Short mmCIF file of C-alpha atoms in Angstrom, two decimals:
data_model
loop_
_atom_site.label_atom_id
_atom_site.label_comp_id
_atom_site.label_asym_id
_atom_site.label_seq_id
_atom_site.Cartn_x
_atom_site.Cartn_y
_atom_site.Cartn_z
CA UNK A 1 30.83 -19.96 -55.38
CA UNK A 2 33.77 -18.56 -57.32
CA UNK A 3 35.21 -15.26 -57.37
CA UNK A 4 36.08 -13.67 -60.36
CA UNK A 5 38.30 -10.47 -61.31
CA UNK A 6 38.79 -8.72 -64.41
CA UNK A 7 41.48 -6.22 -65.43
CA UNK A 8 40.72 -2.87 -66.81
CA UNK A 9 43.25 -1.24 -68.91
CA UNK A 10 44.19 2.00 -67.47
CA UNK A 11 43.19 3.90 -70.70
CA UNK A 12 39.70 2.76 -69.83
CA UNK A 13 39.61 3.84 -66.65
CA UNK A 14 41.65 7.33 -67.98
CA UNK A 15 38.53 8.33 -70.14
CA UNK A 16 38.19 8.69 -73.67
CA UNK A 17 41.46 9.82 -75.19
CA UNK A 18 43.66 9.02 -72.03
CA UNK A 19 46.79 7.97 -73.16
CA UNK A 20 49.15 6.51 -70.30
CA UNK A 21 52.22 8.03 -69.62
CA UNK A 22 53.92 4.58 -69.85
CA UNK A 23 52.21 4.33 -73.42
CA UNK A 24 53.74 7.66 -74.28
CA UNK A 25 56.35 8.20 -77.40
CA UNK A 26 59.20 10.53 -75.41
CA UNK A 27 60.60 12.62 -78.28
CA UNK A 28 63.46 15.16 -77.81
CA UNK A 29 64.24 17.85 -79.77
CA UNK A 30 67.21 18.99 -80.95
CA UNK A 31 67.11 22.73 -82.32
CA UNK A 32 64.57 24.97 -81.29
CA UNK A 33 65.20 27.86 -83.22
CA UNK A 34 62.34 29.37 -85.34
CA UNK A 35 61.48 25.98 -87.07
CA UNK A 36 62.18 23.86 -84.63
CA UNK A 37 59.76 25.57 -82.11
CA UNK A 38 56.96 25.16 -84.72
CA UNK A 39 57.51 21.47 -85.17
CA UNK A 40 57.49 21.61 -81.57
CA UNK A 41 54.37 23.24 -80.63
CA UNK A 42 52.99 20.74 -83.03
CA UNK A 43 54.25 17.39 -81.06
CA UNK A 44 53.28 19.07 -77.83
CA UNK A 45 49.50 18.96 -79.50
CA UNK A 46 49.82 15.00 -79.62
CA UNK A 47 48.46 13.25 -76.83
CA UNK A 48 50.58 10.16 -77.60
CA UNK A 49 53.83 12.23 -77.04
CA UNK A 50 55.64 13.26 -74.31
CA UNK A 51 58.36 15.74 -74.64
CA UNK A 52 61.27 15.49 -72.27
CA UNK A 53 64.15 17.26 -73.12
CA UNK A 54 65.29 19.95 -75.67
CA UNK A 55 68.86 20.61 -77.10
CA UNK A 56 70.17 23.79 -78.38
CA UNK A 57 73.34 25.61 -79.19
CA UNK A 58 71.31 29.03 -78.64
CA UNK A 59 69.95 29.79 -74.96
CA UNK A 60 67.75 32.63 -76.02
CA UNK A 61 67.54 35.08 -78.67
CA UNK A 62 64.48 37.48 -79.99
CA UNK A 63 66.18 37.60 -83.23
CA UNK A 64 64.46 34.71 -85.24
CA UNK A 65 63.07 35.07 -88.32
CA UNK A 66 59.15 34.64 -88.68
CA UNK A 67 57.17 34.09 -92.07
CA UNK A 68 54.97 37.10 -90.98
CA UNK A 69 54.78 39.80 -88.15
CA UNK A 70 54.40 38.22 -84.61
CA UNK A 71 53.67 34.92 -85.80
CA UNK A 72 55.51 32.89 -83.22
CA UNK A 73 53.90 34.70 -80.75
CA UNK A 74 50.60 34.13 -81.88
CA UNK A 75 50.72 30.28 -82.05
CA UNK A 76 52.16 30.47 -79.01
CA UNK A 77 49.51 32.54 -77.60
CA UNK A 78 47.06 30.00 -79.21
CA UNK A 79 48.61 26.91 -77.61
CA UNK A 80 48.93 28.29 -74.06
CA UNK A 81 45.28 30.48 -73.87
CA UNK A 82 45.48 32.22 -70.54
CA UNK A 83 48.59 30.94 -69.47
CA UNK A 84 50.37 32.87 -72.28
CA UNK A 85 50.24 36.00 -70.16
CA UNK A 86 52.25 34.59 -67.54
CA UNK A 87 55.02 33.36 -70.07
CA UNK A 88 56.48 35.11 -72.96
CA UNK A 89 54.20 38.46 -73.01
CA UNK A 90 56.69 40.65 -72.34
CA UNK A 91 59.57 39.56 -75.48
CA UNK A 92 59.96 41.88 -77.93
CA UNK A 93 60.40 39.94 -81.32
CA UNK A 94 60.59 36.82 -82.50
CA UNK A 95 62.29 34.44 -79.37
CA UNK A 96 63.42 31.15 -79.46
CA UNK A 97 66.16 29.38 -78.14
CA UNK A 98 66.27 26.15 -75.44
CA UNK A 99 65.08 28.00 -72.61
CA UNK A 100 62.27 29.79 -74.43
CA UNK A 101 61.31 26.09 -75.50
CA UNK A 102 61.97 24.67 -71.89
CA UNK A 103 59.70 26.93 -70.30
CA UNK A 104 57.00 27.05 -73.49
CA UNK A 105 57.14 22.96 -73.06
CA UNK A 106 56.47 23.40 -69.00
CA UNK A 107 53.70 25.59 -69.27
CA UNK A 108 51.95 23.61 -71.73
CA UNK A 109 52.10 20.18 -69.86
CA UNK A 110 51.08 22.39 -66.47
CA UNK A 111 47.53 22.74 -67.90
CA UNK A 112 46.83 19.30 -67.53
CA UNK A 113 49.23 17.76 -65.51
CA UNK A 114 49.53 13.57 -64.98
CA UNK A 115 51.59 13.25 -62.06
CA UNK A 116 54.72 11.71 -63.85
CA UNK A 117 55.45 14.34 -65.63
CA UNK A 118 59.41 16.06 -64.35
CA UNK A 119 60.21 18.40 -66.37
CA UNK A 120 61.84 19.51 -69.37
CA UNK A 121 66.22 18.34 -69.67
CA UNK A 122 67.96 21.31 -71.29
CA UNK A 123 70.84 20.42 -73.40
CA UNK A 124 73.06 22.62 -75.88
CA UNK A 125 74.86 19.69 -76.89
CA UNK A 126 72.93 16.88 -78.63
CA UNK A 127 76.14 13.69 -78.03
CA UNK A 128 75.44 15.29 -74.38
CA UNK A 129 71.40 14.65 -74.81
CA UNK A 130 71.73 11.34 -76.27
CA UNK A 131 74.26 9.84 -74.00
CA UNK A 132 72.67 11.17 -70.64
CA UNK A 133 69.11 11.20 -71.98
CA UNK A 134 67.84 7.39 -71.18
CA UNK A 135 64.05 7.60 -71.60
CA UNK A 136 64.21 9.01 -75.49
CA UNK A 137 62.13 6.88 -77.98
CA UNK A 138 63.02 9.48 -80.83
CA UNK A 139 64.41 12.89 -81.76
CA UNK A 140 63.44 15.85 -83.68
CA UNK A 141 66.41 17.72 -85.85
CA UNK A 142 65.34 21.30 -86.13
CA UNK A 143 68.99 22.17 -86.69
CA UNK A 144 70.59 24.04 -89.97
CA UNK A 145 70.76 22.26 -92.61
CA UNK A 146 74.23 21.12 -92.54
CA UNK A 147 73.64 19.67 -89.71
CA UNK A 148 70.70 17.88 -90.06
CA UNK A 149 72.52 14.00 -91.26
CA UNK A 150 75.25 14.52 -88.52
CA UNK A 151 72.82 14.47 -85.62
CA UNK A 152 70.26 12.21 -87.14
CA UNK A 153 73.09 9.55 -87.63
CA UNK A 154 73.52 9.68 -83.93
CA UNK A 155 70.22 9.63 -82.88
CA UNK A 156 69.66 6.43 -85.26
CA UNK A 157 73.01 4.77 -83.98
CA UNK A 158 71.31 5.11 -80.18
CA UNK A 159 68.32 3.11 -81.85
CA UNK A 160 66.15 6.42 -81.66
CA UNK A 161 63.60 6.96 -84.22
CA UNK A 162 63.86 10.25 -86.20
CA UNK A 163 61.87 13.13 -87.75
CA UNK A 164 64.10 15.12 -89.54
CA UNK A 165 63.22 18.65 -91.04
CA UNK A 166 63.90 18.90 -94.91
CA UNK A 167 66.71 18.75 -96.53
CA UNK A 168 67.48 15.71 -94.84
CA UNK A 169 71.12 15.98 -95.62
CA UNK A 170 73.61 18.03 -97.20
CA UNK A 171 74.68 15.32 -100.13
CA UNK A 172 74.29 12.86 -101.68
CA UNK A 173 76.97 10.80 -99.48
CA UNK A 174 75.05 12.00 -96.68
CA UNK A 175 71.85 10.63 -98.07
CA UNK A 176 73.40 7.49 -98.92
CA UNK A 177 75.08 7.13 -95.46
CA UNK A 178 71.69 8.18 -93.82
CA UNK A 179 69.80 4.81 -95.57
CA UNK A 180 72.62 2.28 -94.76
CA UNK A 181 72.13 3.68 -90.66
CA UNK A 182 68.37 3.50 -91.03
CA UNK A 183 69.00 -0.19 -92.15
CA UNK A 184 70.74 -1.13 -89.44
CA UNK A 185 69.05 0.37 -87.26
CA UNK A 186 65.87 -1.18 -88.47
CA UNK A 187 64.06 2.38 -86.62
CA UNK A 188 61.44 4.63 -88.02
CA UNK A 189 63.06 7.81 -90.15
CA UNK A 190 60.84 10.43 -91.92
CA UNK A 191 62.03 13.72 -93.19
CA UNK A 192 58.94 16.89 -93.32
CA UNK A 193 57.96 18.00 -96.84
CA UNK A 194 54.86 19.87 -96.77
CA UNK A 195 54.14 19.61 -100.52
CA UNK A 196 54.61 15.91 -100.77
CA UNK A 197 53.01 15.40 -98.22
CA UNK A 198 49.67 17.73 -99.38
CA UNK A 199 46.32 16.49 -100.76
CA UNK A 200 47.10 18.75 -104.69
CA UNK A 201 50.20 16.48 -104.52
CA UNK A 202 48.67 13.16 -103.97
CA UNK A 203 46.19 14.03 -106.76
CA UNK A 204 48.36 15.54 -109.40
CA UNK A 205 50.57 12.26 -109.16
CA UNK A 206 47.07 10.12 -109.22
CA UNK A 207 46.42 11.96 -112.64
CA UNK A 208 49.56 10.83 -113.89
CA UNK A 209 49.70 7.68 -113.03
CA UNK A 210 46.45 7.31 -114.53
CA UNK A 211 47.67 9.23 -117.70
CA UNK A 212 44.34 11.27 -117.00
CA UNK A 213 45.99 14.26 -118.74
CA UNK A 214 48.54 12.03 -121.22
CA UNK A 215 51.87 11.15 -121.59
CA UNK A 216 54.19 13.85 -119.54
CA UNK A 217 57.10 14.58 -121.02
CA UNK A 218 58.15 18.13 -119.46
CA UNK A 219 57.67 19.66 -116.03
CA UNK A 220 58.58 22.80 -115.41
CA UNK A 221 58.29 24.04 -111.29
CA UNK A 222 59.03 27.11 -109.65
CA UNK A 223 59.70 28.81 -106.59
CA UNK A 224 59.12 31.75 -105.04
CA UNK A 225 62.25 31.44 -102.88
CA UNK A 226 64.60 32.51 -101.96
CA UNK A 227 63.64 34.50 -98.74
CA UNK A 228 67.22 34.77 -97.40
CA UNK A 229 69.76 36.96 -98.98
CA UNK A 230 72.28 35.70 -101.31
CA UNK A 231 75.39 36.02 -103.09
CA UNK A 232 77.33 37.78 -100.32
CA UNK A 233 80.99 38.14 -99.85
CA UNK A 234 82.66 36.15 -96.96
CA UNK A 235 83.26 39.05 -94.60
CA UNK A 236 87.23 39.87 -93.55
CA UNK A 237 87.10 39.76 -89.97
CA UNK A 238 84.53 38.44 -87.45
CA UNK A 239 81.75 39.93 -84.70
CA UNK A 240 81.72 39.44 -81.23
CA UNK A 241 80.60 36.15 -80.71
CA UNK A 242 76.86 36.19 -78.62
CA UNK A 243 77.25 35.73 -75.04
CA UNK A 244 73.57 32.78 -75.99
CA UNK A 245 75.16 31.20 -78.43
CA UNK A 246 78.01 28.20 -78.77
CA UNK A 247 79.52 29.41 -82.03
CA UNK A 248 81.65 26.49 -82.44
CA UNK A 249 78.80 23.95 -81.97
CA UNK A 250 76.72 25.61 -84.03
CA UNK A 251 79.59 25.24 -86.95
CA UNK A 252 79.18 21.57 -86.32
CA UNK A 253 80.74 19.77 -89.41
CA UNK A 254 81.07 23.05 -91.15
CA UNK A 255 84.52 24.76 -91.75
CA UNK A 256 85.91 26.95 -89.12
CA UNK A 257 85.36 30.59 -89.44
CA UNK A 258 84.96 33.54 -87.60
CA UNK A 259 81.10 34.12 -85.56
CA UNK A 260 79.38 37.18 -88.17
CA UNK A 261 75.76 38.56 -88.90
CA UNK A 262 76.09 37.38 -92.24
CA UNK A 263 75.86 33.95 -91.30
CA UNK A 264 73.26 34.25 -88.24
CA UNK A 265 70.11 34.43 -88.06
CA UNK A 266 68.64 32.48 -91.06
CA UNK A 267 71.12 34.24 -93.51
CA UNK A 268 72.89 31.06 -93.32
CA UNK A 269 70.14 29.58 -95.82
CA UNK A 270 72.53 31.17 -98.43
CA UNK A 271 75.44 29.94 -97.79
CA UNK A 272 76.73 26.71 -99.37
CA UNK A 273 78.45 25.41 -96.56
CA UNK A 274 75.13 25.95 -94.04
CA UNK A 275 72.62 26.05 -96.36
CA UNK A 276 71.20 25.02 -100.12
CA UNK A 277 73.56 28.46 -101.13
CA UNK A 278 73.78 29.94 -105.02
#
């Protein structure tokens, strides 16, 4: 008589949808500010990803801006249920920041816990999360703009794969630089555009390609943007820098200038240097 054995993979014995935590993508993400904590609470959704650490140069502000009233609340509300109550109930705008996100991320993965699970890193320096951070398969950049090439090059150098937030850089140079890293890297880049990304896309470029509607020969597109103000003067003096933020890391690659409201929150959009600017 011989005895016989068989081997059941773990996501068998897990259920349906069990994903093991060894099977897990580990993402961190670096800027949770408004954006950033909607890409966020979309990852955390994805039973194939594990958070485990955040980066930031803001600790915690209620001073984001939303695209309507209370809206980060609300989805946060939705993604928490009944634990919301015992979280954020009490802020009084719009709050983001890396401990907002730390404690958003630890209250979500409390609902259904695995047992492996320890907790959320907190970083406000992303060289800092990528050098000390040694489980990381990739990295979200929810950072400004001009930011957005500098700390995806790093990521990509440490052989991390990247989701980037659009633009995904600054310039052209940028761009190009971006590609020859992504090469060499031989990892998996993608940078978010909604609209490209969209089903009326897909099918307006299926009707040209199929010359359903003839020969194009002039587009014209519009926006409704901007949202953000523009054309400001570059003010005289500074502000008081915020005791949350890291002024000087949030500058990044920018040129050196003095912390103001002009620049912070989202007004940055507008400006050349942070943003597309006019």
């Amino acid at each position: 008589m011989t005895a016989a054995f068989t081997i059941v993979p773990r996501h068998v014995l897990g259920g349906p949808g069990y994903i093991a935590p060894s099977e897990k993508i580990t993402v961190g993400c670096v800027g949770v500010g408004a954006q950033g904590t909607r890409v966020m609470m979309d990852f955390l959704k994805q039973p194939e990803v594990q958070i485990v650490a955040v980066c930031d140069v803001n600790k915690e502000s209620s001073d984001y801006v939303e695209w309507f009233p209370n809206e980060l609340r609300d989805k946060q509300r939705a993604l928490l249920g009944s634990r919301y109550s015992d979280w954020g109930s009490d802020w009084k705008g719009p709050t983001a920041g890396r401990e907002p996100a730390r404690r958003l991320i630890e209250a979500y993965y409390a609902q259904a816990p695995s047992g492996t699970y320890k907790g959320c890193s907190v970083f406000v320096d992303y060289r800092e999360l990528l050098e000390q951070q040694k489980d990381l398969d990739a990295v979200m950049v929810g950072t400004p703009d001009h930011a957005h090439a500098v700390v995806s090059i790093a990521a990509m150098k440490k052989r991390k794969h990247v989701l980037c937030q659009k633009p995904l850089t600054h310039s052209i140079y940028e761009a190009r630089r971006i590609a020859e890293v992504a090469r060499e890297a031989r990892i998996a880049t993608q940078v978010t555009i909604n609209n490209q990304a969209s089903e009326d896309t897909r099918l307006l470029c299926e009707w040209i390609w199929a010359g359903a509607i003839g020969p194009v020969r002039e587009v014209h597109n519009w926006s409704s943007r901007p949202f953000w103000p523009q054309g400001l003067d570059r003010p005289a003096s500074g502000e008081a820098v915020p005791s949350t933020l890291d002024w000087d890391l949030w500058l990044g690659p920018a040129p050196s200038r003095p912390y103001s409201r002009v620049y912070l929150p989202f007004v940055w959009r507008g400006w050349y240097d942070f943003g597309s600017g006019h």
